[in-house]
Amino acid sequence: MNLFLADSLNISIQLLFAVLIVVSLLLLGVVLMQRPKQEGLGAAFGAAITDQAFGARTTDVLKKATVYFGSAFMLLCLVLAMLINRQHVKSSESLLSPEMQEAAAKQEASVPVKTPEELQQEELRRRAAEAEAAAASETPVSGTPEAPAPETPPAPQQ
């Protein structure tokens, strides 16, 4: 059953992609057939030919066709994105067997989560250990022994 769903999902994605290509080509043709407002580059390619070929109300029909094909293009893109996402999720789920999924869930549950207080205490202990190590390294260690303090001379004998 799952294999059938995967195949039907693949087939529907491919069919919708083919329809998307056809709609985008139709949208491109409809936009190029429209008469430009400033008669710029479109006039050089004979934009008046559409009026002669299809009649005077061609611009209204082309505007409506542009809206319909543009809406169909956006809708098809949205549906394809959702289907491809579903296909990706299903393929990533099927990579793991149910036993492996249960083991991964148990492993995630067994990992202890430290609270912010525990993390703060750990940071304080680490800083205290660093401070003790720094204090121990600050004691002067020299290769020559220090000279003893001078003694007071003995009192003269009488």
Tab-separated table of N, CA, C and O in Angstrom, residues 10-117:
chain	number	residue	atom	x	y	z
A	10	ASN	N	4.560	10.264	-7.002
A	10	ASN	CA	5.532	10.559	-8.057
A	10	ASN	C	4.840	10.886	-9.366
A	10	ASN	O	5.215	11.841	-10.051
A	11	ILE	N	3.846	10.097	-9.721
A	11	ILE	CA	3.134	10.314	-10.981
A	11	ILE	C	2.395	11.643	-10.968
A	11	ILE	O	2.433	12.404	-11.941
A	12	SER	N	1.748	11.956	-9.845
A	12	SER	CA	1.017	13.225	-9.772
A	12	SER	C	1.967	14.416	-9.833
A	12	SER	O	1.645	15.439	-10.452
A	13	ILE	N	3.138	14.296	-9.241
A	13	ILE	CA	4.122	15.385	-9.313
A	13	ILE	C	4.573	15.581	-10.750
A	13	ILE	O	4.650	16.714	-11.248
A	14	GLN	N	4.840	14.499	-11.447
A	14	GLN	CA	5.292	14.617	-12.831
A	14	GLN	C	4.198	15.180	-13.741
A	14	GLN	O	4.482	16.012	-14.612
A	15	LEU	N	2.955	14.755	-13.541
A	15	LEU	CA	1.855	15.293	-14.352
A	15	LEU	C	1.635	16.781	-14.092
A	15	LEU	O	1.448	17.568	-15.030
A	16	LEU	N	1.659	17.164	-12.813
A	16	LEU	CA	1.466	18.588	-12.496
A	16	LEU	C	2.625	19.432	-13.019
A	16	LEU	O	2.434	20.586	-13.419
A	17	PHE	N	3.816	18.867	-13.019
A	17	PHE	CA	4.959	19.600	-13.559
A	17	PHE	C	4.799	19.805	-15.071
A	17	PHE	O	5.103	20.882	-15.590
A	18	ALA	N	4.293	18.798	-15.769
A	18	ALA	CA	4.038	18.943	-17.208
A	18	ALA	C	2.962	20.000	-17.461
A	18	ALA	O	3.093	20.833	-18.375
A	19	VAL	N	1.903	19.990	-16.644
A	19	VAL	CA	0.854	21.004	-16.779
A	19	VAL	C	1.418	22.392	-16.487
A	19	VAL	O	1.070	23.372	-17.160
A	20	LEU	N	2.302	22.488	-15.506
A	20	LEU	CA	2.927	23.776	-15.172
A	20	LEU	C	3.728	24.308	-16.348
A	20	LEU	O	3.690	25.509	-16.638
A	21	ILE	N	4.429	23.439	-17.040
A	21	ILE	CA	5.209	23.884	-18.202
A	21	ILE	C	4.283	24.397	-19.301
A	21	ILE	O	4.537	25.451	-19.907
A	22	VAL	N	3.185	23.686	-19.544
A	22	VAL	CA	2.231	24.118	-20.573
A	22	VAL	C	1.613	25.463	-20.192
A	22	VAL	O	1.516	26.384	-21.029
A	23	VAL	N	1.212	25.609	-18.928
A	23	VAL	CA	0.603	26.872	-18.480
A	23	VAL	C	1.603	28.016	-18.584
A	23	VAL	O	1.254	29.134	-18.996
A	24	SER	N	2.857	27.763	-18.242
A	24	SER	CA	3.849	28.839	-18.315
A	24	SER	C	4.108	29.244	-19.764
A	24	SER	O	4.294	30.434	-20.051
A	25	LEU	N	4.108	28.278	-20.683
A	25	LEU	CA	4.273	28.639	-22.093
A	25	LEU	C	3.079	29.431	-22.609
A	25	LEU	O	3.240	30.401	-23.373
A	26	LEU	N	1.859	29.038	-22.209
A	26	LEU	CA	0.663	29.794	-22.613
A	26	LEU	C	0.681	31.204	-22.023
A	26	LEU	O	0.319	32.173	-22.700
A	27	LEU	N	1.095	31.322	-20.775
A	27	LEU	CA	1.193	32.638	-20.137
A	27	LEU	C	2.207	33.512	-20.866
A	27	LEU	O	1.951	34.705	-21.119
A	28	LEU	N	3.312	32.934	-21.237
A	28	LEU	CA	4.332	33.675	-21.976
A	28	LEU	C	3.778	34.160	-23.315
A	28	LEU	O	3.970	35.330	-23.694
A	29	GLY	N	3.065	33.287	-24.036
A	29	GLY	CA	2.486	33.684	-25.318
A	29	GLY	C	1.446	34.775	-25.173
A	29	GLY	O	1.408	35.722	-25.962
A	30	VAL	N	0.580	34.668	-24.149
A	30	VAL	CA	-0.467	35.671	-23.951
A	30	VAL	C	0.148	37.026	-23.601
A	30	VAL	O	-0.301	38.072	-24.096
A	31	VAL	N	1.170	37.033	-22.781
A	31	VAL	CA	1.798	38.297	-22.401
A	31	VAL	C	2.490	38.931	-23.607
A	31	VAL	O	2.421	40.151	-23.809
A	32	LEU	N	3.117	38.115	-24.428
A	32	LEU	CA	3.801	38.681	-25.588
A	32	LEU	C	2.822	39.182	-26.652
A	32	LEU	O	3.162	40.059	-27.450
A	33	MET	N	1.605	38.648	-26.704
A	33	MET	CA	0.627	39.092	-27.697
A	33	MET	C	-0.070	40.390	-27.298
A	33	MET	O	-0.706	41.028	-28.130
A	34	GLN	N	0.039	40.800	-26.050
A	34	GLN	CA	-0.661	42.008	-25.617
A	34	GLN	C	-0.042	43.249	-26.232
A	34	GLN	O	1.161	43.315	-26.465
A	35	ARG	N	-0.889	44.225	-26.432
A	35	ARG	CA	-0.444	45.494	-27.013
A	35	ARG	C	0.164	46.348	-25.900
A	35	ARG	O	-0.473	46.587	-24.881
A	36	PRO	N	1.387	46.818	-26.088
A	36	PRO	CA	2.010	47.670	-25.055
A	36	PRO	C	1.349	49.039	-25.005
A	36	PRO	O	0.847	49.540	-26.018
A	37	LYS	N	1.364	49.661	-23.827
A	37	LYS	CA	0.720	50.967	-23.674
A	37	LYS	C	1.506	52.071	-24.376
A	37	LYS	O	0.935	52.997	-24.924
A	38	GLN	N	2.822	51.988	-24.349
A	38	GLN	CA	3.634	53.041	-24.961
A	38	GLN	C	4.015	52.721	-26.397
A	38	GLN	O	4.742	53.476	-27.013
A	39	GLU	N	3.576	51.605	-26.911
A	39	GLU	CA	3.922	51.199	-28.270
A	39	GLU	C	5.441	51.174	-28.434
A	39	GLU	O	5.986	51.644	-29.424
A	40	GLY	N	6.126	50.632	-27.471
A	40	GLY	CA	7.585	50.587	-27.507
A	40	GLY	C	8.080	49.451	-28.374
A	40	GLY	O	7.860	49.422	-29.588
A	41	LEU	N	8.730	48.499	-27.787
A	41	LEU	CA	9.338	47.404	-28.523
A	41	LEU	C	8.285	46.495	-29.149
A	41	LEU	O	8.519	45.875	-30.184
A	42	GLY	N	7.089	46.402	-28.535
A	42	GLY	CA	6.020	45.564	-29.080
A	42	GLY	C	5.570	46.031	-30.451
A	42	GLY	O	5.145	45.237	-31.292
A	43	ALA	N	5.631	47.330	-30.718
A	43	ALA	CA	5.215	47.851	-32.020
A	43	ALA	C	6.178	47.411	-33.113
A	43	ALA	O	5.788	47.238	-34.268
A	44	ALA	N	7.430	47.229	-32.743
A	44	ALA	CA	8.423	46.803	-33.727
A	44	ALA	C	8.146	45.378	-34.193
A	44	ALA	O	8.471	45.019	-35.325
A	45	PHE	N	7.537	44.566	-33.352
A	45	PHE	CA	7.252	43.181	-33.711
A	45	PHE	C	5.817	42.994	-34.205
A	45	PHE	O	5.347	41.878	-34.316
A	46	GLY	N	5.111	44.065	-34.438
A	46	GLY	CA	3.785	43.971	-35.032
A	46	GLY	C	2.694	43.663	-34.040
A	46	GLY	O	1.944	42.711	-34.207
A	47	ALA	N	2.560	44.440	-32.982
A	47	ALA	CA	1.530	44.223	-31.974
A	47	ALA	C	0.137	44.469	-32.529
A	47	ALA	O	-0.847	43.952	-32.027
A	48	ALA	N	0.027	45.252	-33.601
A	48	ALA	CA	-1.283	45.525	-34.198
A	48	ALA	C	-1.820	44.313	-34.948
A	48	ALA	O	-2.993	44.278	-35.310
A	49	ILE	N	-0.995	43.339	-35.189
A	49	ILE	CA	-1.421	42.130	-35.905
A	49	ILE	C	-2.487	41.387	-35.102
A	49	ILE	O	-3.419	40.818	-35.671
A	50	THR	N	-2.395	41.393	-33.762
A	50	THR	CA	-3.381	40.680	-32.946
A	50	THR	C	-4.759	41.305	-33.108
A	50	THR	O	-5.763	40.596	-33.107
A	51	ASP	N	-4.812	42.639	-33.234
A	51	ASP	CA	-6.105	43.295	-33.452
A	51	ASP	C	-6.702	42.888	-34.797
A	51	ASP	O	-7.908	42.684	-34.921
A	52	GLN	N	-5.845	42.793	-35.785
A	52	GLN	CA	-6.332	42.422	-37.111
A	52	GLN	C	-6.749	40.946	-37.152
A	52	GLN	O	-7.715	40.588	-37.818
A	53	ALA	N	-6.020	40.116	-36.446
A	53	ALA	CA	-6.281	38.677	-36.506
A	53	ALA	C	-7.464	38.274	-35.632
A	53	ALA	O	-8.274	37.437	-36.030
A	54	PHE	N	-7.578	38.873	-34.441
A	54	PHE	CA	-8.578	38.405	-33.485
A	54	PHE	C	-9.713	39.392	-33.230
A	54	PHE	O	-10.631	39.107	-32.494
A	55	GLY	N	-9.639	40.564	-33.761
A	55	GLY	CA	-10.721	41.525	-33.588
A	55	GLY	C	-10.330	42.660	-32.661
A	55	GLY	O	-9.247	42.686	-32.069
A	56	ALA	N	-11.235	43.627	-32.512
A	56	ALA	CA	-10.941	44.839	-31.748
A	56	ALA	C	-10.930	44.595	-30.239
A	56	ALA	O	-10.276	45.308	-29.504
A	57	ARG	N	-11.664	43.614	-29.745
A	57	ARG	CA	-11.748	43.391	-28.298
A	57	ARG	C	-10.718	42.360	-27.827
A	57	ARG	O	-10.886	41.732	-26.794
A	58	THR	N	-9.649	42.230	-28.568
A	58	THR	CA	-8.614	41.259	-28.237
A	58	THR	C	-7.921	41.595	-26.930
A	58	THR	O	-7.581	40.691	-26.162
A	59	THR	N	-7.720	42.865	-26.660
A	59	THR	CA	-6.990	43.242	-25.444
A	59	THR	C	-7.733	42.800	-24.191
A	59	THR	O	-7.097	42.382	-23.214
A	60	ASP	N	-9.064	42.879	-24.184
A	60	ASP	CA	-9.819	42.431	-23.018
A	60	ASP	C	-9.662	40.926	-22.809
A	60	ASP	O	-9.487	40.457	-21.686
A	61	VAL	N	-9.724	40.186	-23.883
A	61	VAL	CA	-9.576	38.731	-23.793
A	61	VAL	C	-8.166	38.363	-23.327
A	61	VAL	O	-7.985	37.480	-22.483
A	62	LEU	N	-7.175	39.059	-23.845
A	62	LEU	CA	-5.791	38.759	-23.461
A	62	LEU	C	-5.526	39.114	-22.005
A	62	LEU	O	-4.779	38.417	-21.312
A	63	LYS	N	-6.127	40.202	-21.523
A	63	LYS	CA	-5.956	40.567	-20.113
A	63	LYS	C	-6.574	39.507	-19.207
A	63	LYS	O	-5.975	39.111	-18.205
A	64	LYS	N	-7.772	39.029	-19.571
A	64	LYS	CA	-8.408	37.989	-18.767
A	64	LYS	C	-7.605	36.692	-18.816
A	64	LYS	O	-7.437	36.018	-17.805
A	65	ALA	N	-7.090	36.367	-19.992
A	65	ALA	CA	-6.284	35.146	-20.125
A	65	ALA	C	-5.009	35.252	-19.287
A	65	ALA	O	-4.574	34.272	-18.679
A	66	THR	N	-4.420	36.443	-19.240
A	66	THR	CA	-3.222	36.644	-18.423
A	66	THR	C	-3.528	36.406	-16.953
A	66	THR	O	-2.761	35.756	-16.244
A	67	VAL	N	-4.648	36.917	-16.496
A	67	VAL	CA	-5.041	36.719	-15.096
A	67	VAL	C	-5.269	35.235	-14.806
A	67	VAL	O	-4.793	34.701	-13.810
A	68	TYR	N	-5.972	34.547	-15.697
A	68	TYR	CA	-6.273	33.125	-15.473
A	68	TYR	C	-5.002	32.269	-15.509
A	68	TYR	O	-4.785	31.432	-14.634
A	69	PHE	N	-4.172	32.493	-16.515
A	69	PHE	CA	-2.952	31.704	-16.614
A	69	PHE	C	-1.974	32.035	-15.479
A	69	PHE	O	-1.279	31.156	-14.961
A	70	GLY	N	-1.909	33.296	-15.075
A	70	GLY	CA	-1.042	33.669	-13.944
A	70	GLY	C	-1.516	33.031	-12.650
A	70	GLY	O	-0.710	32.539	-11.853
A	71	SER	N	-2.837	33.028	-12.437
A	71	SER	CA	-3.383	32.386	-11.230
A	71	SER	C	-3.146	30.891	-11.250
A	71	SER	O	-2.771	30.292	-10.227
A	72	ALA	N	-3.340	30.267	-12.417
A	72	ALA	CA	-3.093	28.831	-12.541
A	72	ALA	C	-1.619	28.517	-12.302
A	72	ALA	O	-1.280	27.523	-11.643
A	73	PHE	N	-0.734	29.360	-12.791
A	73	PHE	CA	0.704	29.168	-12.589
A	73	PHE	C	1.051	29.202	-11.099
A	73	PHE	O	1.764	28.329	-10.597
A	74	MET	N	0.546	30.204	-10.392
A	74	MET	CA	0.848	30.317	-8.964
A	74	MET	C	0.252	29.149	-8.176
A	74	MET	O	0.899	28.602	-7.279
A	75	LEU	N	-0.960	28.752	-8.493
A	75	LEU	CA	-1.603	27.645	-7.803
A	75	LEU	C	-0.858	26.334	-8.047
A	75	LEU	O	-0.630	25.552	-7.111
A	76	LEU	N	-0.457	26.092	-9.285
A	76	LEU	CA	0.296	24.876	-9.594
A	76	LEU	C	1.644	24.854	-8.868
A	76	LEU	O	2.073	23.805	-8.379
A	77	CYS	N	2.307	25.997	-8.799
A	77	CYS	CA	3.588	26.068	-8.072
A	77	CYS	C	3.393	25.742	-6.600
A	77	CYS	O	4.187	25.009	-6.001
A	78	LEU	N	2.330	26.256	-6.004
A	78	LEU	CA	2.052	25.995	-4.592
A	78	LEU	C	1.748	24.520	-4.352
A	78	LEU	O	2.290	23.905	-3.421
A	79	VAL	N	0.911	23.932	-5.196
A	79	VAL	CA	0.553	22.517	-5.040
A	79	VAL	C	1.782	21.634	-5.248
A	79	VAL	O	2.004	20.675	-4.498
A	80	LEU	N	2.592	21.952	-6.250
A	80	LEU	CA	3.804	21.172	-6.482
A	80	LEU	C	4.765	21.266	-5.298
A	80	LEU	O	5.388	20.272	-4.922
A	81	ALA	N	4.907	22.426	-4.715
A	81	ALA	CA	5.789	22.580	-3.555
A	81	ALA	C	5.314	21.716	-2.393
A	81	ALA	O	6.120	21.061	-1.721
A	82	MET	N	4.012	21.689	-2.160
A	82	MET	CA	3.485	20.867	-1.065
A	82	MET	C	3.673	19.379	-1.353
A	82	MET	O	4.035	18.609	-0.461
A	83	LEU	N	3.434	18.955	-2.580
A	83	LEU	CA	3.595	17.540	-2.924
A	83	LEU	C	5.056	17.098	-2.852
A	83	LEU	O	5.358	16.007	-2.372
A	84	ILE	N	5.949	17.937	-3.320
A	84	ILE	CA	7.377	17.592	-3.259
A	84	ILE	C	7.844	17.536	-1.813
A	84	ILE	O	8.639	16.673	-1.434
A	85	ASN	N	7.339	18.443	-0.971
A	85	ASN	CA	7.676	18.397	0.449
A	85	ASN	C	7.174	17.105	1.077
A	85	ASN	O	7.884	16.457	1.850
A	86	ARG	N	5.944	16.702	0.761
A	86	ARG	CA	5.392	15.457	1.294
A	86	ARG	C	6.210	14.262	0.827
A	86	ARG	O	6.485	13.343	1.588
A	87	GLN	N	6.631	14.283	-0.433
A	87	GLN	CA	7.456	13.191	-0.963
A	87	GLN	C	8.788	13.126	-0.221
A	87	GLN	O	9.265	12.054	0.129
A	88	HIS	N	9.373	14.270	0.052
A	88	HIS	CA	10.651	14.310	0.766
A	88	HIS	C	10.502	13.775	2.183
A	88	HIS	O	11.339	13.022	2.658
A	89	VAL	N	9.437	14.157	2.870
A	89	VAL	CA	9.203	13.686	4.241
A	89	VAL	C	8.978	12.179	4.256
A	89	VAL	O	9.536	11.466	5.082
A	90	LYS	N	8.184	11.684	3.319
A	90	LYS	CA	7.918	10.248	3.262
A	90	LYS	C	9.183	9.461	2.944
A	90	LYS	O	9.410	8.399	3.498
A	91	SER	N	10.027	9.979	2.060
A	91	SER	CA	11.249	9.257	1.719
A	91	SER	C	12.230	9.261	2.887
A	91	SER	O	12.935	8.294	3.106
A	92	SER	N	12.278	10.343	3.664
A	92	SER	CA	13.185	10.357	4.813
A	92	SER	C	12.667	9.467	5.934
A	92	SER	O	13.448	8.885	6.675
A	93	GLU	N	11.338	9.329	6.057
A	93	GLU	CA	10.786	8.423	7.064
A	93	GLU	C	11.020	6.971	6.683
A	93	GLU	O	11.267	6.130	7.540
A	94	SER	N	10.962	6.665	5.407
A	94	SER	CA	11.109	5.277	4.986
A	94	SER	C	12.554	4.806	5.052
A	94	SER	O	12.814	3.619	4.968
A	95	LEU	N	13.505	5.717	5.200
A	95	LEU	CA	14.902	5.312	5.309
A	95	LEU	C	15.168	4.591	6.622
A	95	LEU	O	16.034	3.732	6.695
A	96	LEU	N	14.445	4.945	7.663
A	96	LEU	CA	14.635	4.314	8.962
A	96	LEU	C	13.572	3.248	9.176
A	96	LEU	O	12.396	3.479	8.954
A	97	SER	N	14.008	2.104	9.628
A	97	SER	CA	13.040	1.060	9.961
A	97	SER	C	12.351	1.443	11.274
A	97	SER	O	12.863	2.273	12.031
A	98	PRO	N	11.196	0.850	11.575
A	98	PRO	CA	10.516	1.188	12.830
A	98	PRO	C	11.376	0.914	14.068
A	98	PRO	O	11.332	1.668	15.030
A	99	GLU	N	12.205	-0.138	14.014
A	99	GLU	CA	13.076	-0.422	15.163
A	99	GLU	C	14.108	0.684	15.348
A	99	GLU	O	14.409	1.095	16.465
A	100	MET	N	14.651	1.168	14.234
A	100	MET	CA	15.649	2.236	14.325
A	100	MET	C	15.006	3.535	14.797
A	100	MET	O	15.623	4.307	15.529
A	101	GLN	N	13.758	3.795	14.376
A	101	GLN	CA	13.065	4.990	14.830
A	101	GLN	C	12.817	4.935	16.331
A	101	GLN	O	12.994	5.930	17.042
A	102	GLU	N	12.418	3.752	16.854
A	102	GLU	CA	12.195	3.611	18.293
A	102	GLU	C	13.495	3.787	19.059
A	102	GLU	O	13.530	4.424	20.109
A	103	ALA	N	14.598	3.223	18.546
A	103	ALA	CA	15.889	3.360	19.217
A	103	ALA	C	16.332	4.824	19.245
A	103	ALA	O	16.863	5.295	20.251
A	104	ALA	N	16.102	5.532	18.139
A	104	ALA	CA	16.475	6.949	18.106
A	104	ALA	C	15.636	7.757	19.084
A	104	ALA	O	16.139	8.656	19.761
A	105	ALA	N	14.356	7.423	19.199
A	105	ALA	CA	13.489	8.143	20.140
A	105	ALA	C	13.918	7.869	21.573
A	105	ALA	O	13.930	8.773	22.417
A	106	LYS	N	14.284	6.610	21.884
A	106	LYS	CA	14.748	6.283	23.239
A	106	LYS	C	16.053	6.996	23.549
A	106	LYS	O	16.264	7.463	24.665
A	107	GLN	N	16.945	7.058	22.566
A	107	GLN	CA	18.228	7.726	22.789
A	107	GLN	C	18.027	9.212	23.046
A	107	GLN	O	18.659	9.791	23.915
A	108	GLU	N	17.119	9.849	22.303
A	108	GLU	CA	16.845	11.263	22.527
A	108	GLU	C	16.236	11.484	23.904
A	108	GLU	O	16.518	12.470	24.569
A	109	ALA	N	15.400	10.539	24.345
A	109	ALA	CA	14.763	10.682	25.649
A	109	ALA	C	15.751	10.450	26.778
A	109	ALA	O	15.608	11.008	27.866
A	110	SER	N	16.789	9.617	26.559
A	110	SER	CA	17.722	9.301	27.632
A	110	SER	C	18.803	10.362	27.811
A	110	SER	O	19.511	10.361	28.804
A	111	VAL	N	18.959	11.258	26.863
A	111	VAL	CA	19.961	12.307	26.989
A	111	VAL	C	19.485	13.296	28.044
A	111	VAL	O	18.412	13.878	27.921
A	112	PRO	N	20.291	13.471	29.122
A	112	PRO	CA	19.840	14.405	30.168
A	112	PRO	C	19.943	15.848	29.690
A	112	PRO	O	20.890	16.229	29.028
A	113	VAL	N	18.962	16.590	30.052
A	113	VAL	CA	18.934	17.999	29.700
A	113	VAL	C	19.275	18.785	30.961
A	113	VAL	O	18.648	18.611	31.994
A	114	LYS	N	20.290	19.633	30.861
A	114	LYS	CA	20.718	20.415	32.020
A	114	LYS	C	19.891	21.694	32.096
A	114	LYS	O	19.626	22.342	31.101
A	115	THR	N	19.531	22.022	33.320
A	115	THR	CA	18.786	23.251	33.547
A	115	THR	C	19.752	24.427	33.525
A	115	THR	O	20.968	24.251	33.687
A	116	PRO	N	19.264	25.640	33.363
A	116	PRO	CA	20.159	26.803	33.371
A	116	PRO	C	20.921	26.945	34.689
A	116	PRO	O	22.075	27.375	34.700
A	117	GLU	N	20.286	26.541	35.814
A	117	GLU	CA	20.979	26.624	37.101
A	117	GLU	C	22.158	25.663	37.140
A	117	GLU	O	23.240	26.005	37.633
